Amino acid sequence: MNKLTHFDEKGNAAMVDVSNKNLTKRTAIASGLIQMKEITLKTIIDKGISKGDVLQIARIAGIMAAKQTSSIIPLCHPIILDSVSLDLKPLKEQSSIYIQSKIICNGATGVEMEALTAVSISCLT
């Protein structure tokens, strides 16, 4: 079995040392699907929610979450993100919204957690 990366030799939780890794372009894509009642989806599409445009608010929430991932996920490195995008597509036939994030950075570690966090928070919003 491979050694777990987020534990030291004594089994204590530890942040991975990426100081010797080269900076490379890194991209991660994550997706999620949130289902709802047909009337709810119709109201969202018709922009009939009194609090505003749900899809735009969810997009902004996902972008903000990606930028804060290291603050909410233990042992994540703070990363300078070069690009965060979220695509939200209503799927009428499934009474759902498909959400996909794409995160890009030039760094020493991946951006998978940021992509997953962006989608998760966007779905929750």
PDB file of C-alpha atoms in Angstrom:
ATOM      1  CA  MET A   1       0.000   0.000   0.000  1.00  0.00           C
ATOM      2  CA  ASN A   2       1.246   3.491  -0.824  1.00  0.00           C
ATOM      3  CA  LYS A   3       2.092   5.877   1.984  1.00  0.00           C
ATOM      4  CA  LEU A   4      -0.709   8.339   2.757  1.00  0.00           C
ATOM      5  CA  THR A   5       0.497  11.819   1.880  1.00  0.00           C
ATOM      6  CA  HIS A   6      -1.176  13.828   4.627  1.00  0.00           C
ATOM      7  CA  PHE A   7       0.316  11.929   7.569  1.00  0.00           C
ATOM      8  CA  ASP A   8       3.858  12.016   8.938  1.00  0.00           C
ATOM      9  CA  GLU A   9       5.903   8.972   9.957  1.00  0.00           C
ATOM     10  CA  LYS A  10       4.175   8.968  13.378  1.00  0.00           C
ATOM     11  CA  GLY A  11       0.667   9.047  11.875  1.00  0.00           C
ATOM     12  CA  ASN A  12       0.042  12.701  12.687  1.00  0.00           C
ATOM     13  CA  ALA A  13      -1.821  14.878  10.220  1.00  0.00           C
ATOM     14  CA  ALA A  14       0.596  16.998   8.202  1.00  0.00           C
ATOM     15  CA  MET A  15       0.558  19.351   5.247  1.00  0.00           C
ATOM     16  CA  VAL A  16       2.381  17.933   2.226  1.00  0.00           C
ATOM     17  CA  ASP A  17       5.719  19.617   1.502  1.00  0.00           C
ATOM     18  CA  VAL A  18       5.584  20.876  -2.086  1.00  0.00           C
ATOM     19  CA  SER A  19       8.631  23.150  -1.834  1.00  0.00           C
ATOM     20  CA  ASN A  20      10.733  20.972  -4.173  1.00  0.00           C
ATOM     21  CA  LYS A  21       8.070  20.663  -6.858  1.00  0.00           C
ATOM     22  CA  ASN A  22       8.267  22.628 -10.089  1.00  0.00           C
ATOM     23  CA  LEU A  23       5.626  25.194 -10.901  1.00  0.00           C
ATOM     24  CA  THR A  24       3.464  23.832 -13.711  1.00  0.00           C
ATOM     25  CA  LYS A  25       0.124  24.692 -15.236  1.00  0.00           C
ATOM     26  CA  ARG A  26      -2.546  22.739 -13.408  1.00  0.00           C
ATOM     27  CA  THR A  27      -6.195  22.356 -14.359  1.00  0.00           C
ATOM     28  CA  ALA A  28      -9.037  20.624 -12.555  1.00  0.00           C
ATOM     29  CA  ILE A  29     -12.643  20.171 -13.613  1.00  0.00           C
ATOM     30  CA  ALA A  30     -15.432  19.063 -11.284  1.00  0.00           C
ATOM     31  CA  SER A  31     -19.163  18.761 -11.770  1.00  0.00           C
ATOM     32  CA  GLY A  32     -22.325  18.368  -9.772  1.00  0.00           C
ATOM     33  CA  LEU A  33     -26.042  18.044 -10.325  1.00  0.00           C
ATOM     34  CA  ILE A  34     -28.752  19.456  -8.112  1.00  0.00           C
ATOM     35  CA  GLN A  35     -32.323  18.260  -8.573  1.00  0.00           C
ATOM     36  CA  MET A  36     -35.440  20.127  -7.589  1.00  0.00           C
ATOM     37  CA  LYS A  37     -39.167  20.374  -8.160  1.00  0.00           C
ATOM     38  CA  GLU A  38     -40.159  21.430 -11.681  1.00  0.00           C
ATOM     39  CA  ILE A  39     -41.795  24.616 -10.411  1.00  0.00           C
ATOM     40  CA  THR A  40     -38.620  25.577  -8.551  1.00  0.00           C
ATOM     41  CA  LEU A  41     -36.497  25.178 -11.675  1.00  0.00           C
ATOM     42  CA  LYS A  42     -39.027  27.152 -13.728  1.00  0.00           C
ATOM     43  CA  THR A  43     -38.994  29.967 -11.176  1.00  0.00           C
ATOM     44  CA  ILE A  44     -35.180  30.051 -11.253  1.00  0.00           C
ATOM     45  CA  ILE A  45     -35.079  30.081 -15.072  1.00  0.00           C
ATOM     46  CA  ASP A  46     -37.749  32.808 -15.198  1.00  0.00           C
ATOM     47  CA  LYS A  47     -35.750  34.833 -12.612  1.00  0.00           C
ATOM     48  CA  GLY A  48     -38.779  34.909 -10.363  1.00  0.00           C
ATOM     49  CA  ILE A  49     -36.916  34.526  -7.062  1.00  0.00           C
ATOM     50  CA  SER A  50     -37.260  37.681  -4.981  1.00  0.00           C
ATOM     51  CA  LYS A  51     -33.636  37.497  -3.760  1.00  0.00           C
ATOM     52  CA  GLY A  52     -32.262  37.863  -7.299  1.00  0.00           C
ATOM     53  CA  ASP A  53     -30.783  35.779 -10.107  1.00  0.00           C
ATOM     54  CA  VAL A  54     -30.121  32.425  -8.433  1.00  0.00           C
ATOM     55  CA  LEU A  55     -27.713  31.174 -11.104  1.00  0.00           C
ATOM     56  CA  GLN A  56     -25.534  34.292 -10.987  1.00  0.00           C
ATOM     57  CA  ILE A  57     -25.469  34.257  -7.197  1.00  0.00           C
ATOM     58  CA  ALA A  58     -24.529  30.540  -7.222  1.00  0.00           C
ATOM     59  CA  ARG A  59     -21.752  31.253  -9.760  1.00  0.00           C
ATOM     60  CA  ILE A  60     -20.301  34.031  -7.594  1.00  0.00           C
ATOM     61  CA  ALA A  61     -20.551  31.861  -4.469  1.00  0.00           C
ATOM     62  CA  GLY A  62     -18.636  29.067  -6.229  1.00  0.00           C
ATOM     63  CA  ILE A  63     -15.898  31.430  -7.372  1.00  0.00           C
ATOM     64  CA  MET A  64     -15.565  32.890  -3.880  1.00  0.00           C
ATOM     65  CA  ALA A  65     -15.462  29.397  -2.356  1.00  0.00           C
ATOM     66  CA  ALA A  66     -12.686  28.241  -4.694  1.00  0.00           C
ATOM     67  CA  LYS A  67     -10.589  31.200  -3.552  1.00  0.00           C
ATOM     68  CA  GLN A  68     -11.162  30.279   0.123  1.00  0.00           C
ATOM     69  CA  THR A  69     -10.616  26.508  -0.096  1.00  0.00           C
ATOM     70  CA  SER A  70      -7.487  26.483   2.067  1.00  0.00           C
ATOM     71  CA  SER A  71      -9.447  28.273   4.808  1.00  0.00           C
ATOM     72  CA  ILE A  72     -12.170  25.622   4.992  1.00  0.00           C
ATOM     73  CA  ILE A  73     -10.447  22.334   4.040  1.00  0.00           C
ATOM     74  CA  PRO A  74      -7.753  21.214   6.499  1.00  0.00           C
ATOM     75  CA  LEU A  75      -4.223  20.785   5.114  1.00  0.00           C
ATOM     76  CA  CYS A  76      -4.966  22.445   1.755  1.00  0.00           C
ATOM     77  CA  HIS A  77      -2.298  24.783   0.487  1.00  0.00           C
ATOM     78  CA  PRO A  78      -3.261  28.396  -0.159  1.00  0.00           C
ATOM     79  CA  ILE A  79      -3.032  28.666  -3.942  1.00  0.00           C
ATOM     80  CA  ILE A  80      -3.011  31.655  -6.250  1.00  0.00           C
ATOM     81  CA  LEU A  81      -5.710  30.803  -8.771  1.00  0.00           C
ATOM     82  CA  ASP A  82      -5.259  32.075 -12.316  1.00  0.00           C
ATOM     83  CA  SER A  83      -8.772  31.218 -13.489  1.00  0.00           C
ATOM     84  CA  VAL A  84     -12.013  30.099 -11.878  1.00  0.00           C
ATOM     85  CA  SER A  85     -15.044  29.478 -14.050  1.00  0.00           C
ATOM     86  CA  LEU A  86     -18.400  27.926 -13.324  1.00  0.00           C
ATOM     87  CA  ASP A  87     -20.942  26.863 -15.908  1.00  0.00           C
ATOM     88  CA  LEU A  88     -24.515  26.382 -14.686  1.00  0.00           C
ATOM     89  CA  LYS A  89     -26.927  24.697 -17.100  1.00  0.00           C
ATOM     90  CA  PRO A  90     -30.601  24.195 -16.270  1.00  0.00           C
ATOM     91  CA  LEU A  91     -31.808  20.788 -17.481  1.00  0.00           C
ATOM     92  CA  LYS A  92     -35.590  21.077 -17.794  1.00  0.00           C
ATOM     93  CA  GLU A  93     -36.172  17.419 -18.689  1.00  0.00           C
ATOM     94  CA  GLN A  94     -34.359  16.319 -15.505  1.00  0.00           C
ATOM     95  CA  SER A  95     -35.651  19.152 -13.338  1.00  0.00           C
ATOM     96  CA  SER A  96     -32.086  19.896 -12.328  1.00  0.00           C
ATOM     97  CA  ILE A  97     -29.126  22.205 -12.753  1.00  0.00           C
ATOM     98  CA  TYR A  98     -25.777  20.828 -13.938  1.00  0.00           C
ATOM     99  CA  ILE A  99     -22.801  22.725 -12.543  1.00  0.00           C
ATOM    100  CA  GLN A 100     -19.228  22.430 -13.787  1.00  0.00           C
ATOM    101  CA  SER A 101     -16.185  24.244 -12.461  1.00  0.00           C
ATOM    102  CA  LYS A 102     -12.828  24.671 -14.124  1.00  0.00           C
ATOM    103  CA  ILE A 103      -9.878  25.907 -12.116  1.00  0.00           C
ATOM    104  CA  ILE A 104      -6.438  26.775 -13.501  1.00  0.00           C
ATOM    105  CA  CYS A 105      -3.247  27.793 -11.749  1.00  0.00           C
ATOM    106  CA  ASN A 106       0.483  27.761 -12.269  1.00  0.00           C
ATOM    107  CA  GLY A 107       1.715  26.179  -9.078  1.00  0.00           C
ATOM    108  CA  ALA A 108       3.364  23.347  -7.197  1.00  0.00           C
ATOM    109  CA  THR A 109       0.181  21.519  -6.261  1.00  0.00           C
ATOM    110  CA  GLY A 110      -3.109  20.645  -7.922  1.00  0.00           C
ATOM    111  CA  VAL A 111      -6.399  22.480  -7.780  1.00  0.00           C
ATOM    112  CA  GLU A 112      -8.774  19.512  -7.453  1.00  0.00           C
ATOM    113  CA  MET A 113     -10.006  20.554  -4.017  1.00  0.00           C
ATOM    114  CA  GLU A 114     -10.716  24.073  -5.282  1.00  0.00           C
ATOM    115  CA  ALA A 115     -12.746  22.686  -8.206  1.00  0.00           C
ATOM    116  CA  LEU A 116     -14.761  20.408  -5.905  1.00  0.00           C
ATOM    117  CA  THR A 117     -15.306  23.196  -3.369  1.00  0.00           C
ATOM    118  CA  ALA A 118     -16.509  25.574  -6.090  1.00  0.00           C
ATOM    119  CA  VAL A 119     -19.100  23.059  -7.331  1.00  0.00           C
ATOM    120  CA  SER A 120     -20.209  22.081  -3.825  1.00  0.00           C
ATOM    121  CA  ILE A 121     -20.824  25.650  -2.683  1.00  0.00           C
ATOM    122  CA  SER A 122     -22.461  26.574  -5.965  1.00  0.00           C
ATOM    123  CA  CYS A 123     -24.873  23.640  -5.553  1.00  0.00           C
ATOM    124  CA  LEU A 124     -25.578  24.581  -1.949  1.00  0.00           C
ATOM    125  CA  THR A 125     -26.262  28.180  -2.924  1.00  0.00           C
TER     126      THR A 125
END
